């Protein structure tokens, strides 16, 4: 398998504040790669650096072997990178139908209507609101709309920024299933950024753990799930040590 | 009779205010900049039309089309050269830039076309109809019809074309527009082109009624008041606000002591800000839930 996306020593700043402190990671074609981390770990900043909304001070982002850092986000999108931003960011006063069609703005082929149908088969709930302004949708439906809109680009790589944010456990599960299905059926490679570690590890093939702008762990999701640190800090399981000592007393972070 | 007569001239003057207000609102909605040179863009448009129609003696329709083309390019150039480098700068800096731009445009227009007022040779000038004691000038009718036509075109454009919807998308959520691959910067250029074209149309329509001189752009301030009355950020609101200002102005001119007609637009603005600060057509601006 080849690397679809490769980050090498990325450093990104918010003014004087260094948000990403030298991150390297790779996403292989066909994979679902999950990135875990607490608030302020730099997960969203990393996605913004990939899609071009922020420019890295140092380092390279390669997509299909081509350097794409510090380009405009619309240019990056046209390469086939669909971005589902944090907080959904739909077009509130356009209809659901128009929102989805805008997702295909850069496409000129005649299969847009076919893909529209495809989105509605994945998200039948949206079908009830086709001609309604998108701001009337519930949070979960807006999330589906945002994913559907990114799907209309026919992306090879999809960047998902906290799709579980503010959703009920049932909806989180539904979104997780859809991500898996998109990966299997539409062959979309997924880079999933999540705070909901359980979902991210269930869905993902490979996982990275970020803390304060650095990658502190990387492994297959299967193995990450069994790592004691992850179980304790991200999945909330308590250590069942012989002496019953809680590990957080030893070390809380890798800072 | 008198009332109807005033209403007619108020509506036709209001249409011009409305068109300029439309330019304000378009640019503000898309780029969150306020272009205080909007009135001066109208003045430039009128002078360009004078150049084609009076000086080069082109037929009116061809001259109008050429003016529209020239002003579209002018709008794009303005955005490219002056406004795009200002992206990310404070609003105040952009505001000063457009005010300064207005000064420059007035000076340049004076240098090129002279400061004496001119009259645009429109084929319908001087034509007058009498309907039951009311005098209707063809130039007034042309303004109203032209405005209606332009509004209709704009409605169709924003409602049904891919580009029009993309402009709305870019104004509603700039970042998301970037993410779906809409070339937002190019869209901004086109928005400036569109509002320059609208300004030019306003200039050509108003030219037979009021004289063309480098200072005619000052009606832009009244149009700005009209845009706020309509609820800055609403396109129908801009037109309606323009009509309101135009009509109130005419009636103030007759029924109130001299001088009130000039300030009536601002009085209306103050009253509106006290009674309904969001304007007639307040648009919901809350994002996210």
mmCIF file of C-alpha atoms in Angstrom, chain B residues 108-282:
data_model
loop_
_atom_site.group_PDB
_atom_site.id
_atom_site.type_symbol
_atom_site.label_atom_id
_atom_site.label_comp_id
_atom_site.label_asym_id
_atom_site.label_seq_id
_atom_site.Cartn_x
_atom_site.Cartn_y
_atom_site.Cartn_z
ATOM 1 C CA UNK B 108 -9.488 61.559 -11.429
ATOM 2 C CA UNK B 109 -12.956 62.021 -12.902
ATOM 3 C CA UNK B 110 -12.552 65.793 -12.606
ATOM 4 C CA UNK B 111 -9.199 65.618 -14.355
ATOM 5 C CA UNK B 112 -10.457 63.450 -17.211
ATOM 6 C CA UNK B 113 -13.972 64.691 -17.837
ATOM 7 C CA UNK B 114 -13.861 68.156 -16.288
ATOM 8 C CA UNK B 115 -15.918 69.551 -13.453
ATOM 9 C CA UNK B 116 -18.792 71.033 -15.473
ATOM 10 C CA UNK B 117 -22.034 69.097 -15.199
ATOM 11 C CA UNK B 118 -22.939 67.050 -18.247
ATOM 12 C CA UNK B 119 -26.112 65.524 -19.593
ATOM 13 C CA UNK B 120 -26.224 62.013 -20.947
ATOM 14 C CA UNK B 121 -27.871 61.814 -24.362
ATOM 15 C CA UNK B 122 -30.433 59.137 -23.689
ATOM 16 C CA UNK B 123 -32.976 58.640 -26.490
ATOM 17 C CA UNK B 124 -35.933 58.946 -24.139
ATOM 18 C CA UNK B 125 -34.956 62.222 -22.495
ATOM 19 C CA UNK B 126 -37.617 64.920 -22.614
ATOM 20 C CA UNK B 127 -40.436 62.543 -23.402
ATOM 21 C CA UNK B 128 -43.376 63.165 -21.095
ATOM 22 C CA UNK B 129 -46.760 61.565 -20.652
ATOM 23 C CA UNK B 130 -49.779 63.157 -18.987
ATOM 24 C CA UNK B 131 -52.094 60.784 -17.226
ATOM 25 C CA UNK B 132 -55.071 62.585 -15.703
ATOM 26 C CA UNK B 133 -53.203 65.649 -14.564
ATOM 27 C CA UNK B 134 -50.107 63.750 -13.465
ATOM 28 C CA UNK B 135 -46.968 64.292 -15.463
ATOM 29 C CA UNK B 136 -44.836 61.195 -15.925
ATOM 30 C CA UNK B 137 -41.400 61.655 -17.428
ATOM 31 C CA UNK B 138 -39.990 58.875 -19.550
ATOM 32 C CA UNK B 139 -36.726 59.137 -17.639
ATOM 33 C CA UNK B 140 -38.556 58.347 -14.399
ATOM 34 C CA UNK B 141 -40.245 55.380 -16.018
ATOM 35 C CA UNK B 142 -36.908 54.203 -17.357
ATOM 36 C CA UNK B 143 -35.413 54.275 -13.868
ATOM 37 C CA UNK B 144 -38.223 52.236 -12.378
ATOM 38 C CA UNK B 145 -38.325 49.723 -15.225
ATOM 39 C CA UNK B 146 -34.547 49.446 -15.298
ATOM 40 C CA UNK B 147 -34.443 48.819 -11.561
ATOM 41 C CA UNK B 148 -37.188 46.207 -11.769
ATOM 42 C CA UNK B 149 -35.405 44.476 -14.623
ATOM 43 C CA UNK B 150 -32.088 44.496 -12.789
ATOM 44 C CA UNK B 151 -33.653 43.173 -9.591
ATOM 45 C CA UNK B 152 -35.352 40.417 -11.552
ATOM 46 C CA UNK B 153 -32.065 39.419 -13.165
ATOM 47 C CA UNK B 154 -30.298 39.443 -9.818
ATOM 48 C CA UNK B 155 -33.045 37.346 -8.258
ATOM 49 C CA UNK B 156 -32.757 34.728 -11.006
ATOM 50 C CA UNK B 157 -28.973 34.838 -10.773
ATOM 51 C CA UNK B 158 -28.820 34.271 -7.023
ATOM 52 C CA UNK B 159 -31.605 31.728 -6.997
ATOM 53 C CA UNK B 160 -30.831 29.495 -9.907
ATOM 54 C CA UNK B 161 -27.265 29.761 -11.140
ATOM 55 C CA UNK B 162 -24.359 27.796 -9.731
ATOM 56 C CA UNK B 163 -22.258 30.933 -9.480
ATOM 57 C CA UNK B 164 -25.001 32.881 -7.734
ATOM 58 C CA UNK B 165 -25.505 30.141 -5.163
ATOM 59 C CA UNK B 166 -21.746 29.917 -4.688
ATOM 60 C CA UNK B 167 -21.685 33.664 -3.952
ATOM 61 C CA UNK B 168 -24.329 33.139 -1.287
ATOM 62 C CA UNK B 169 -22.397 30.188 0.081
ATOM 63 C CA UNK B 170 -19.200 32.216 0.288
ATOM 64 C CA UNK B 171 -21.000 35.005 2.117
ATOM 65 C CA UNK B 172 -22.736 32.649 4.553
ATOM 66 C CA UNK B 173 -19.706 30.625 5.502
ATOM 67 C CA UNK B 174 -16.435 31.628 3.985
ATOM 68 C CA UNK B 175 -14.345 28.818 5.457
ATOM 69 C CA UNK B 176 -16.803 26.130 4.437
ATOM 70 C CA UNK B 177 -16.899 27.590 0.938
ATOM 71 C CA UNK B 178 -13.138 27.193 0.788
ATOM 72 C CA UNK B 179 -13.396 23.618 2.038
ATOM 73 C CA UNK B 180 -15.813 22.522 -0.669
ATOM 74 C CA UNK B 181 -13.532 23.934 -3.355
ATOM 75 C CA UNK B 182 -15.242 27.221 -4.189
ATOM 76 C CA UNK B 183 -12.508 29.652 -5.315
ATOM 77 C CA UNK B 184 -13.524 32.269 -2.749
ATOM 78 C CA UNK B 185 -11.041 34.912 -3.872
ATOM 79 C CA UNK B 186 -12.265 34.766 -7.445
ATOM 80 C CA UNK B 187 -15.835 34.935 -6.157
ATOM 81 C CA UNK B 188 -14.950 38.136 -4.274
ATOM 82 C CA UNK B 189 -13.601 39.667 -7.479
ATOM 83 C CA UNK B 190 -16.841 38.817 -9.214
ATOM 84 C CA UNK B 191 -18.885 40.320 -6.387
ATOM 85 C CA UNK B 192 -16.976 43.585 -6.843
ATOM 86 C CA UNK B 193 -17.555 43.385 -10.568
ATOM 87 C CA UNK B 194 -21.257 42.833 -9.985
ATOM 88 C CA UNK B 195 -21.596 45.748 -7.638
ATOM 89 C CA UNK B 196 -19.620 48.007 -9.988
ATOM 90 C CA UNK B 197 -21.997 47.006 -12.779
ATOM 91 C CA UNK B 198 -25.022 47.757 -10.615
ATOM 92 C CA UNK B 199 -23.488 51.119 -9.726
ATOM 93 C CA UNK B 200 -22.936 51.846 -13.418
ATOM 94 C CA UNK B 201 -26.547 50.989 -14.226
ATOM 95 C CA UNK B 202 -27.676 53.324 -11.438
ATOM 96 C CA UNK B 203 -25.443 56.017 -12.907
ATOM 97 C CA UNK B 204 -26.788 55.614 -16.425
ATOM 98 C CA UNK B 205 -30.392 55.507 -15.224
ATOM 99 C CA UNK B 206 -30.090 58.597 -13.054
ATOM 100 C CA UNK B 207 -28.011 60.560 -15.572
ATOM 101 C CA UNK B 208 -30.927 62.002 -17.573
ATOM 102 C CA UNK B 209 -32.670 63.132 -14.358
ATOM 103 C CA UNK B 210 -29.747 64.593 -12.471
ATOM 104 C CA UNK B 211 -26.644 66.053 -14.014
ATOM 105 C CA UNK B 212 -23.393 64.163 -14.165
ATOM 106 C CA UNK B 213 -20.469 65.733 -12.352
ATOM 107 C CA UNK B 214 -17.621 64.379 -10.237
ATOM 108 C CA UNK B 215 -19.523 65.098 -7.033
ATOM 109 C CA UNK B 216 -22.695 63.207 -7.935
ATOM 110 C CA UNK B 217 -21.339 60.233 -5.993
ATOM 111 C CA UNK B 218 -22.254 61.903 -2.717
ATOM 112 C CA UNK B 219 -25.755 60.486 -3.009
ATOM 113 C CA UNK B 220 -23.934 57.337 -1.947
ATOM 114 C CA UNK B 221 -24.182 58.573 1.638
ATOM 115 C CA UNK B 222 -27.962 58.694 1.385
ATOM 116 C CA UNK B 223 -27.892 55.276 -0.215
ATOM 117 C CA UNK B 224 -25.816 54.071 2.733
ATOM 118 C CA UNK B 225 -28.562 55.309 5.034
ATOM 119 C CA UNK B 226 -31.045 53.481 2.823
ATOM 120 C CA UNK B 227 -29.049 50.252 3.119
ATOM 121 C CA UNK B 228 -29.111 50.496 6.908
ATOM 122 C CA UNK B 229 -32.832 51.298 6.951
ATOM 123 C CA UNK B 230 -33.367 48.157 4.907
ATOM 124 C CA UNK B 231 -31.306 46.105 7.319
ATOM 125 C CA UNK B 232 -27.743 46.013 6.044
ATOM 126 C CA UNK B 233 -27.342 42.536 4.683
ATOM 127 C CA UNK B 234 -30.652 42.111 2.907
ATOM 128 C CA UNK B 235 -30.946 42.662 -0.845
ATOM 129 C CA UNK B 236 -34.709 43.321 -0.976
ATOM 130 C CA UNK B 237 -34.223 45.464 2.116
ATOM 131 C CA UNK B 238 -31.725 47.650 0.261
ATOM 132 C CA UNK B 239 -34.205 48.377 -2.524
ATOM 133 C CA UNK B 240 -37.042 48.979 -0.101
ATOM 134 C CA UNK B 241 -34.873 51.212 2.070
ATOM 135 C CA UNK B 242 -33.922 53.167 -1.032
ATOM 136 C CA UNK B 243 -37.550 53.639 -2.017
ATOM 137 C CA UNK B 244 -38.431 54.757 1.501
ATOM 138 C CA UNK B 245 -35.627 57.304 1.593
ATOM 139 C CA UNK B 246 -36.528 58.601 -1.865
ATOM 140 C CA UNK B 247 -40.223 59.021 -1.080
ATOM 141 C CA UNK B 248 -39.685 60.558 2.363
ATOM 142 C CA UNK B 249 -37.237 63.001 0.813
ATOM 143 C CA UNK B 250 -39.758 64.201 -1.766
ATOM 144 C CA UNK B 251 -42.505 64.696 0.774
ATOM 145 C CA UNK B 252 -40.177 66.431 3.221
ATOM 146 C CA UNK B 253 -39.248 68.805 0.420
ATOM 147 C CA UNK B 254 -42.853 69.911 -0.006
ATOM 148 C CA UNK B 255 -44.378 69.776 3.444
ATOM 149 C CA UNK B 256 -41.436 70.725 5.660
ATOM 150 C CA UNK B 257 -39.388 73.931 5.777
ATOM 151 C CA UNK B 258 -36.562 74.209 3.248
ATOM 152 C CA UNK B 259 -33.493 72.140 4.095
ATOM 153 C CA UNK B 260 -35.400 69.254 5.611
ATOM 154 C CA UNK B 261 -35.457 67.391 2.346
ATOM 155 C CA UNK B 262 -31.660 67.149 2.464
ATOM 156 C CA UNK B 263 -31.511 65.720 5.976
ATOM 157 C CA UNK B 264 -34.662 63.607 5.810
ATOM 158 C CA UNK B 265 -32.685 60.503 4.842
ATOM 159 C CA UNK B 266 -30.633 60.739 8.019
ATOM 160 C CA UNK B 267 -33.645 61.534 10.168
ATOM 161 C CA UNK B 268 -35.257 58.420 8.777
ATOM 162 C CA UNK B 269 -32.071 56.528 9.567
ATOM 163 C CA UNK B 270 -32.046 57.762 13.165
ATOM 164 C CA UNK B 271 -35.700 56.926 13.667
ATOM 165 C CA UNK B 272 -35.145 53.475 12.225
ATOM 166 C CA UNK B 273 -32.160 52.852 14.467
ATOM 167 C CA UNK B 274 -34.232 53.801 17.499
ATOM 168 C CA UNK B 275 -37.351 51.874 16.577
ATOM 169 C CA UNK B 276 -35.971 48.821 14.843
ATOM 170 C CA UNK B 277 -32.184 48.774 15.019
ATOM 171 C CA UNK B 278 -31.822 45.669 12.881
ATOM 172 C CA UNK B 279 -33.545 47.375 9.946
ATOM 173 C CA UNK B 280 -36.633 46.413 7.984
ATOM 174 C CA UNK B 281 -35.399 43.063 6.816
ATOM 175 C CA UNK B 282 -33.293 41.880 9.693
#
